[in-house]
């Protein structure tokens, strides 16, 4: 497959669009922003929810072997000691000797991105966890950490889930939520931030079946992205060489996406063996094992983990959907998002501000709102309003005009083809349902 050439300005264009339309704003912007943190605006919050919902649907709703949890973000040091994070969740930190900027050594190829300097201090291990204090007392007893991944909540709740749901391997526990890493160099918009959202699933299997499930999850997760509209020529699988694996991993494959700066990670799928359950068993004194009654044997399941970023995936979906094309001789920007990810599914647009149109437009809006996230826009020319919706990724616009008062019908405009169809108001919900069906 040939690698497509991307518009060199794509990243800037998407960042601009995200700000202009209300997907993603720099956080605390009125105070000059805050260290690569971002806020999700009215469109962004809908889209991010849709990304997480699409993941939850495929991982939990459509399966009978995976259940969800929502664990705490704050955790005691014991969890992070057992998981290995206190000891090894570090990146190599170097200081440029010329400009004093700090960098993650493995990301700069020996040249300071700030000043071009090539001399650095010795690398030292910098722990990425945010440390804080729980309660009003200071000191070691009060130390807590913000989780740097959601996975540990699934391991510490392994027994709770096993006994309450009566599952047996193979089964999985899924979680979506915020994680925090004190990244040395957050970069590339929301690709790498210090506060981000993850979508992780720990799939517990009999050790003998681990490799098969590892392969299964690699292809299942790859297909999730293509199914939601990322073209196959902008995705690839990258299997880590044995010598590059983390200490706990028996195999890791990344789903990589072609970002404007090149191929980079979107999601990692790892065969973690029995590392996590064994570590927590030893440290807590609770045996995190499964007793197979039929075979009469007790064993520690292996874990296959597909670990994705929700905010990073949202960025990839935005980048992949961004297009500029020409409609009636005019250039337009259009986000060709899969409708499941679109912030609004439908925009109701009264053709003019005349009060006669308001009543029927509001009636159409109320009929659609129980089914679809809708926008309502009664300002500016209809052409400009279509452009706004195209840029927002809204798949369908419903225009109410003066004829609507007579014929009780509206015009449905398709974002991608710009084709317009007259549809009776009475059959509108059904018409849209036919257009937006789950693939
Ligand atoms: P890297 O090596 O790039 O720092 P990682 O391999 O440590 O990342 P994982 O621990 O495997 O990342 O995290 C799983 C997923 O969580 C990543 O594939 C990514 O989508 C997301 N993720 C991890 N760190 C960040 C971050 N700082 N900002 C946004 N998303 C992140």
XYZ file of C-alpha atoms and ligand atoms in Angstrom:
470
model
C 0.000 0.000 0.000
C 1.380 3.437 -0.865
C 1.718 6.035 1.862
C -0.402 9.069 0.984
C 1.193 12.521 0.795
C -0.354 14.800 3.414
C -0.895 18.537 3.232
C 2.145 20.006 5.082
C -0.194 22.450 6.840
C -2.686 19.804 7.951
C -1.828 19.973 11.650
C -2.163 23.771 11.789
C -5.390 23.640 9.827
C -6.929 21.106 12.187
C -5.760 23.002 15.294
C -7.295 26.165 13.823
C -10.528 24.467 12.951
C -10.712 22.887 16.396
C -10.443 26.317 17.992
C -12.668 28.152 15.497
C -15.531 25.687 15.695
C -15.302 24.800 19.376
C -13.770 21.326 19.375
C -10.662 21.982 21.464
C -9.454 25.125 23.216
C -6.124 25.709 24.970
C -6.874 25.460 28.682
C -6.934 28.620 30.854
C -6.433 30.623 27.695
C -7.466 33.944 29.246
C -4.436 33.509 31.524
C -2.112 32.667 28.670
C -2.794 28.934 28.639
C -1.430 26.197 30.869
C 1.344 23.853 29.815
C -0.179 21.878 26.961
C -3.497 21.259 28.635
C -6.671 21.505 26.615
C -10.373 21.930 27.160
C -13.001 20.266 25.005
C -15.604 22.719 23.740
C -19.256 22.245 22.745
C -18.407 20.220 19.635
C -15.365 18.498 21.125
C -17.193 17.176 24.165
C -19.791 15.549 21.921
C -17.180 14.060 19.638
C -15.012 12.748 22.467
C -18.087 11.129 24.025
C -18.859 9.536 20.674
C -15.341 8.121 20.388
C -15.623 6.627 23.876
C -19.137 5.414 23.202
C -18.071 3.708 19.956
C -15.291 1.957 21.887
C -17.620 0.948 24.726
C -20.176 -0.334 22.272
C -17.706 -2.566 20.476
C -15.841 -3.698 23.599
C -18.659 -4.075 26.141
C -22.152 -3.735 24.706
C -21.790 -6.089 21.755
C -19.985 -8.801 23.713
C -20.827 -11.131 26.548
C -17.229 -11.711 27.625
C -16.274 -8.178 28.682
C -17.613 -6.040 31.540
C -16.811 -2.483 32.501
C -15.629 -0.702 35.616
C -14.865 2.874 36.606
C -12.049 2.905 39.165
C -10.565 5.734 41.234
C -7.996 8.094 39.787
C -6.214 8.552 43.130
C -4.267 5.539 44.355
C -1.988 4.559 47.223
C 1.745 4.008 46.685
C 1.321 0.253 47.288
C -0.462 -0.173 43.957
C 2.264 1.628 42.045
C 5.045 -0.144 43.880
C 3.567 -3.528 42.948
C 2.867 -2.552 39.331
C 6.446 -1.405 38.876
C 5.524 2.195 38.119
C 7.361 3.710 41.091
C 10.539 2.022 39.983
C 10.375 2.002 36.210
C 7.720 4.367 34.867
C 10.387 6.825 33.843
C 11.625 8.575 30.751
C 15.264 9.584 30.194
C 15.554 13.317 30.905
C 18.411 15.420 29.505
C 19.200 19.141 29.677
C 20.582 20.948 26.644
C 23.905 22.430 27.799
C 23.484 25.457 25.576
C 19.879 26.670 26.110
C 19.051 24.659 29.278
C 15.800 23.289 27.818
C 14.838 19.835 29.054
C 14.058 17.004 26.687
C 13.146 13.357 26.561
C 16.367 11.871 25.258
C 14.754 9.183 23.089
C 12.683 11.736 21.160
C 15.318 14.237 19.972
C 17.969 12.331 17.959
C 20.833 14.106 19.707
C 19.880 17.605 18.508
C 18.135 20.195 20.703
C 14.840 21.097 18.965
C 15.043 24.551 20.557
C 18.574 25.781 19.745
C 20.177 23.049 17.634
C 22.733 22.320 20.373
C 24.228 18.829 20.473
C 25.608 18.684 24.004
C 23.460 17.365 26.777
C 23.748 16.377 30.412
C 23.809 12.675 31.333
C 20.301 11.212 31.033
C 18.548 10.649 34.331
C 15.399 8.650 34.978
C 12.439 10.997 35.467
C 9.309 9.426 36.971
C 6.209 10.452 35.062
C 3.685 10.000 37.851
C 1.972 12.977 39.475
C 2.430 12.723 43.207
C -0.002 14.393 45.565
C -1.298 14.207 49.096
C -4.527 12.698 50.331
C -5.966 14.341 53.431
C -4.814 17.273 55.538
C -1.611 15.676 56.842
C 1.724 15.798 55.108
C 4.300 13.047 55.015
C 4.729 9.626 53.546
C 1.520 8.168 54.981
C -0.516 10.673 52.997
C 1.151 10.209 49.619
C -1.134 9.399 46.719
C -0.595 9.224 42.970
C -2.790 10.171 40.065
C -3.023 7.074 37.904
C -0.768 7.155 34.826
C -2.924 4.464 33.166
C -6.337 2.990 33.891
C -5.116 -0.628 33.759
C -4.219 -1.095 37.418
C -7.857 -0.588 38.435
C -8.717 -3.699 36.441
C -6.014 -5.786 38.136
C -6.817 -4.672 41.676
C -10.513 -5.409 41.031
C -9.850 -8.758 39.351
C -11.314 -10.781 42.242
C -14.235 -8.401 42.764
C -15.243 -8.744 39.137
C -14.629 -12.490 39.020
C -16.825 -13.192 42.038
C -19.587 -10.669 41.308
C -20.011 -11.519 37.628
C -19.145 -15.231 37.761
C -16.968 -14.849 34.665
C -14.277 -17.306 33.713
C -11.325 -16.868 31.386
C -11.382 -15.805 28.646
C -13.046 -12.631 29.900
C -12.183 -8.964 29.983
C -12.565 -5.835 32.085
C -12.821 -2.511 30.288
C -12.419 1.025 31.505
C -12.488 4.503 30.025
C -11.175 7.464 31.956
C -8.588 10.081 32.678
C -4.926 9.321 33.163
C -2.098 11.648 34.049
C 1.565 11.626 33.097
C 4.038 14.356 33.825
C 5.376 14.140 30.266
C 8.746 15.830 29.807
C 7.772 17.228 26.427
C 4.062 17.204 25.751
C 3.642 17.917 22.065
C 1.648 17.892 18.890
C -1.638 19.296 20.138
C -3.571 16.593 22.040
C -1.336 13.756 20.805
C 0.740 13.886 23.975
C -0.618 15.814 26.942
C -0.169 15.519 30.692
C -3.852 14.910 31.295
C -5.573 12.650 28.781
C -8.200 9.964 28.445
C -7.596 6.300 27.884
C -9.735 3.363 26.778
C -8.177 0.181 28.074
C -9.252 -3.420 28.347
C -7.554 -6.266 30.192
C -8.456 -9.625 28.711
C -7.704 -12.560 31.041
C -6.988 -15.858 29.294
C -5.621 -19.337 29.990
C -1.841 -19.060 29.409
C -1.885 -21.600 26.567
C -4.338 -19.437 24.595
C -2.524 -16.119 25.102
C -0.825 -15.906 21.728
C -4.035 -16.596 19.807
C -5.896 -13.914 21.743
C -3.019 -11.482 21.272
C -3.361 -11.884 17.470
C -7.136 -11.657 17.734
C -7.027 -8.341 19.584
C -4.478 -6.846 17.198
C -6.770 -7.377 14.222
C -9.960 -6.531 16.116
C -8.573 -3.209 17.280
C -7.129 -2.361 13.842
C -10.544 -2.955 12.302
C -12.223 -0.691 14.848
C -10.373 2.279 13.369
C -11.003 1.373 9.728
C -14.658 0.684 10.496
C -14.952 4.222 11.892
C -13.497 5.737 8.760
C -9.712 5.892 9.035
C -8.381 4.898 5.597
C -6.260 1.732 5.630
C -3.362 3.562 3.945
C -3.033 5.782 7.023
C -2.868 2.869 9.467
C -0.252 0.223 9.999
C 0.773 -2.361 12.570
C 4.182 -2.192 14.136
C 5.362 -5.199 16.113
C 8.039 -4.346 18.663
C 11.308 -6.261 18.407
C 11.940 -8.636 21.327
C 14.807 -6.478 22.638
C 12.580 -3.359 22.731
C 9.819 -4.912 24.844
C 8.957 -3.562 28.305
C 10.036 -5.874 31.116
C 6.513 -7.286 31.566
C 5.677 -7.773 27.902
C 5.785 -10.995 25.918
C 4.770 -9.211 22.772
C 3.616 -5.704 21.856
C 2.140 -4.419 18.628
C 1.211 -0.805 18.039
C -1.537 0.370 15.768
C 0.159 3.340 14.146
C -1.479 6.246 12.355
C 0.068 8.498 9.730
C 0.090 11.856 11.550
C 1.304 15.014 9.825
C 4.752 14.395 11.397
C 4.898 10.767 10.321
C 3.914 7.342 11.625
C 3.292 7.287 15.361
C 1.402 5.314 17.978
C -2.365 5.326 18.217
C -2.833 2.267 20.397
C -0.712 -0.514 21.856
C -1.748 -4.166 22.184
C 0.401 -6.174 24.595
C 0.623 -9.704 25.869
C 1.493 -8.956 29.497
C 1.731 -12.585 30.578
C 0.932 -13.108 34.257
C 3.085 -10.180 35.348
C 0.390 -7.911 36.780
C -1.692 -10.457 38.655
C 1.442 -12.105 40.055
C 2.883 -8.790 41.209
C -0.342 -7.753 42.939
C -0.758 -11.214 44.473
C 2.720 -11.053 45.980
C 2.385 -7.492 47.218
C -1.168 -7.679 48.591
C -1.155 -11.229 49.880
C -4.427 -11.882 48.017
C -4.196 -14.701 45.489
C -5.343 -13.286 42.180
C -5.910 -16.584 40.441
C -8.636 -18.541 38.753
C -9.746 -21.940 39.925
C -10.903 -24.034 37.005
C -13.354 -26.437 38.623
C -13.664 -28.751 35.645
C -9.940 -29.302 35.304
C -9.441 -29.075 39.069
C -6.556 -26.660 38.644
C -5.670 -23.198 39.841
C -3.760 -20.820 37.602
C -2.856 -17.171 37.081
C -4.416 -15.999 33.823
C -2.338 -14.190 31.218
C -3.448 -10.724 30.193
C -3.865 -9.320 26.707
C -4.216 -5.562 26.847
C -5.429 -3.290 24.057
C -4.616 0.213 25.393
C -5.918 3.157 23.396
C -6.056 6.894 23.966
C -9.494 8.483 23.619
C -8.160 11.998 23.158
C -5.404 10.761 20.831
C -7.915 8.746 18.809
C -10.173 11.795 18.540
C -7.249 13.723 17.094
C -6.565 10.969 14.550
C -10.235 10.919 13.520
C -10.167 14.704 13.044
C -6.961 14.572 10.998
C -8.267 11.742 8.827
C -11.613 13.455 8.249
C -10.264 16.877 7.285
C -10.703 17.726 3.622
C -10.915 20.724 1.392
C -12.979 20.367 -1.775
C -14.779 22.518 -4.273
C -18.537 22.917 -4.304
C -20.090 25.119 -6.989
C -16.743 26.762 -7.680
C -16.113 27.561 -4.023
C -13.574 25.882 -1.768
C -15.054 24.422 1.362
C -13.582 22.720 4.375
C -15.404 19.560 5.299
C -14.920 17.071 8.106
C -15.899 13.745 6.623
C -16.432 12.137 10.002
C -18.276 8.878 10.301
C -21.738 9.965 11.485
C -21.281 8.011 14.724
C -18.440 10.346 15.670
C -19.995 13.606 14.459
C -20.690 16.088 17.282
C -24.104 16.861 15.805
C -25.921 14.409 13.570
C -28.425 16.932 12.254
C -28.624 20.710 11.979
C -32.036 22.325 11.641
C -31.804 25.481 9.548
C -34.768 27.806 8.946
C -34.188 29.360 5.514
C -34.822 32.874 6.780
C -35.317 34.679 10.053
C -38.978 35.385 9.238
C -41.085 34.492 12.295
C -43.409 32.235 10.256
C -40.564 29.776 9.810
C -39.588 29.690 13.454
C -42.609 27.686 14.612
C -42.272 24.827 12.159
C -38.463 24.815 12.521
C -38.765 24.420 16.285
C -41.324 21.682 15.738
C -38.871 19.804 13.482
C -36.106 20.310 16.044
C -38.241 18.913 18.871
C -39.161 15.883 16.769
C -35.478 15.090 16.148
C -33.935 15.886 19.546
C -35.022 12.701 21.338
C -33.147 10.679 18.680
C -30.251 12.798 17.570
C -27.850 15.391 18.934
C -29.058 18.405 16.948
C -27.813 21.893 16.266
C -30.142 24.778 15.454
C -28.880 27.738 13.475
C -31.024 30.574 12.233
C -28.388 33.205 11.477
C -26.516 34.236 8.302
C -27.028 33.072 4.737
C -27.945 29.451 4.137
C -24.697 28.903 2.180
C -22.582 30.037 5.128
C -24.578 27.904 7.508
C -23.980 24.834 5.324
C -20.247 25.627 5.389
C -20.298 25.863 9.191
C -21.979 22.491 9.455
C -19.592 20.964 6.900
C -16.670 22.160 9.005
C -18.294 20.743 12.115
C -18.740 17.351 10.480
C -22.551 17.403 10.714
C -23.693 14.723 8.262
C -27.171 16.137 7.557
C -28.731 19.588 7.414
C -32.506 19.929 7.463
C -33.674 23.152 5.872
C -37.112 24.565 6.572
C -38.376 26.967 3.897
C -41.601 28.758 3.018
C -42.874 25.771 1.039
C -42.557 23.736 4.261
C -45.533 25.703 5.632
C -47.635 24.441 2.734
C -46.327 20.978 1.951
C -45.149 19.953 5.472
C -41.838 18.830 3.973
C -38.211 19.870 4.473
C -34.964 19.586 2.508
C -32.353 17.138 3.741
C -28.834 18.005 2.569
C -26.070 15.422 2.630
C -22.675 16.763 3.820
C -20.555 14.545 1.584
C -22.436 14.679 -1.699
C -24.260 18.000 -1.031
C -27.283 16.278 -2.617
C -30.629 17.637 -1.460
C -33.827 15.637 -1.038
C -37.320 16.752 -0.120
C -38.667 14.716 2.806
C -42.084 14.949 4.565
C -41.714 16.126 8.174
C -43.752 13.167 9.309
C -41.266 10.686 7.848
C -38.130 12.668 8.757
C -36.985 10.647 11.772
C -37.408 7.458 9.750
C -35.594 8.938 6.740
C -32.622 9.949 8.890
C -32.611 6.591 10.597
C -32.223 4.925 7.217
C -29.310 7.221 6.377
C -27.602 6.661 9.730
C -27.593 2.954 10.366
C -24.831 1.068 12.119
C -22.481 -0.457 9.599
P 4.792 6.760 24.598
O 5.853 5.723 24.482
O 4.435 7.444 23.304
O 4.988 7.734 25.712
P 3.269 4.644 25.686
O 3.686 3.578 24.746
O 3.858 4.751 27.026
O 3.412 6.039 24.959
P 0.894 3.461 26.602
O 1.339 3.432 27.996
O 0.928 2.207 25.803
O 1.698 4.598 25.818
O -0.545 4.108 26.566
C -1.596 3.575 25.808
C -2.232 4.656 24.944
O -2.599 5.782 25.738
C -1.309 5.231 23.879
O -1.310 4.431 22.735
C -1.946 6.568 23.626
O -3.043 6.452 22.726
C -2.458 6.971 24.978
N -1.511 7.870 25.637
C -0.423 7.528 26.364
N 0.218 8.619 26.824
C -0.486 9.694 26.362
C -0.348 11.109 26.504
N 0.637 11.632 27.219
N -1.258 11.902 25.902
C -2.277 11.384 25.182
N -2.475 10.062 25.027
C -1.586 9.219 25.595
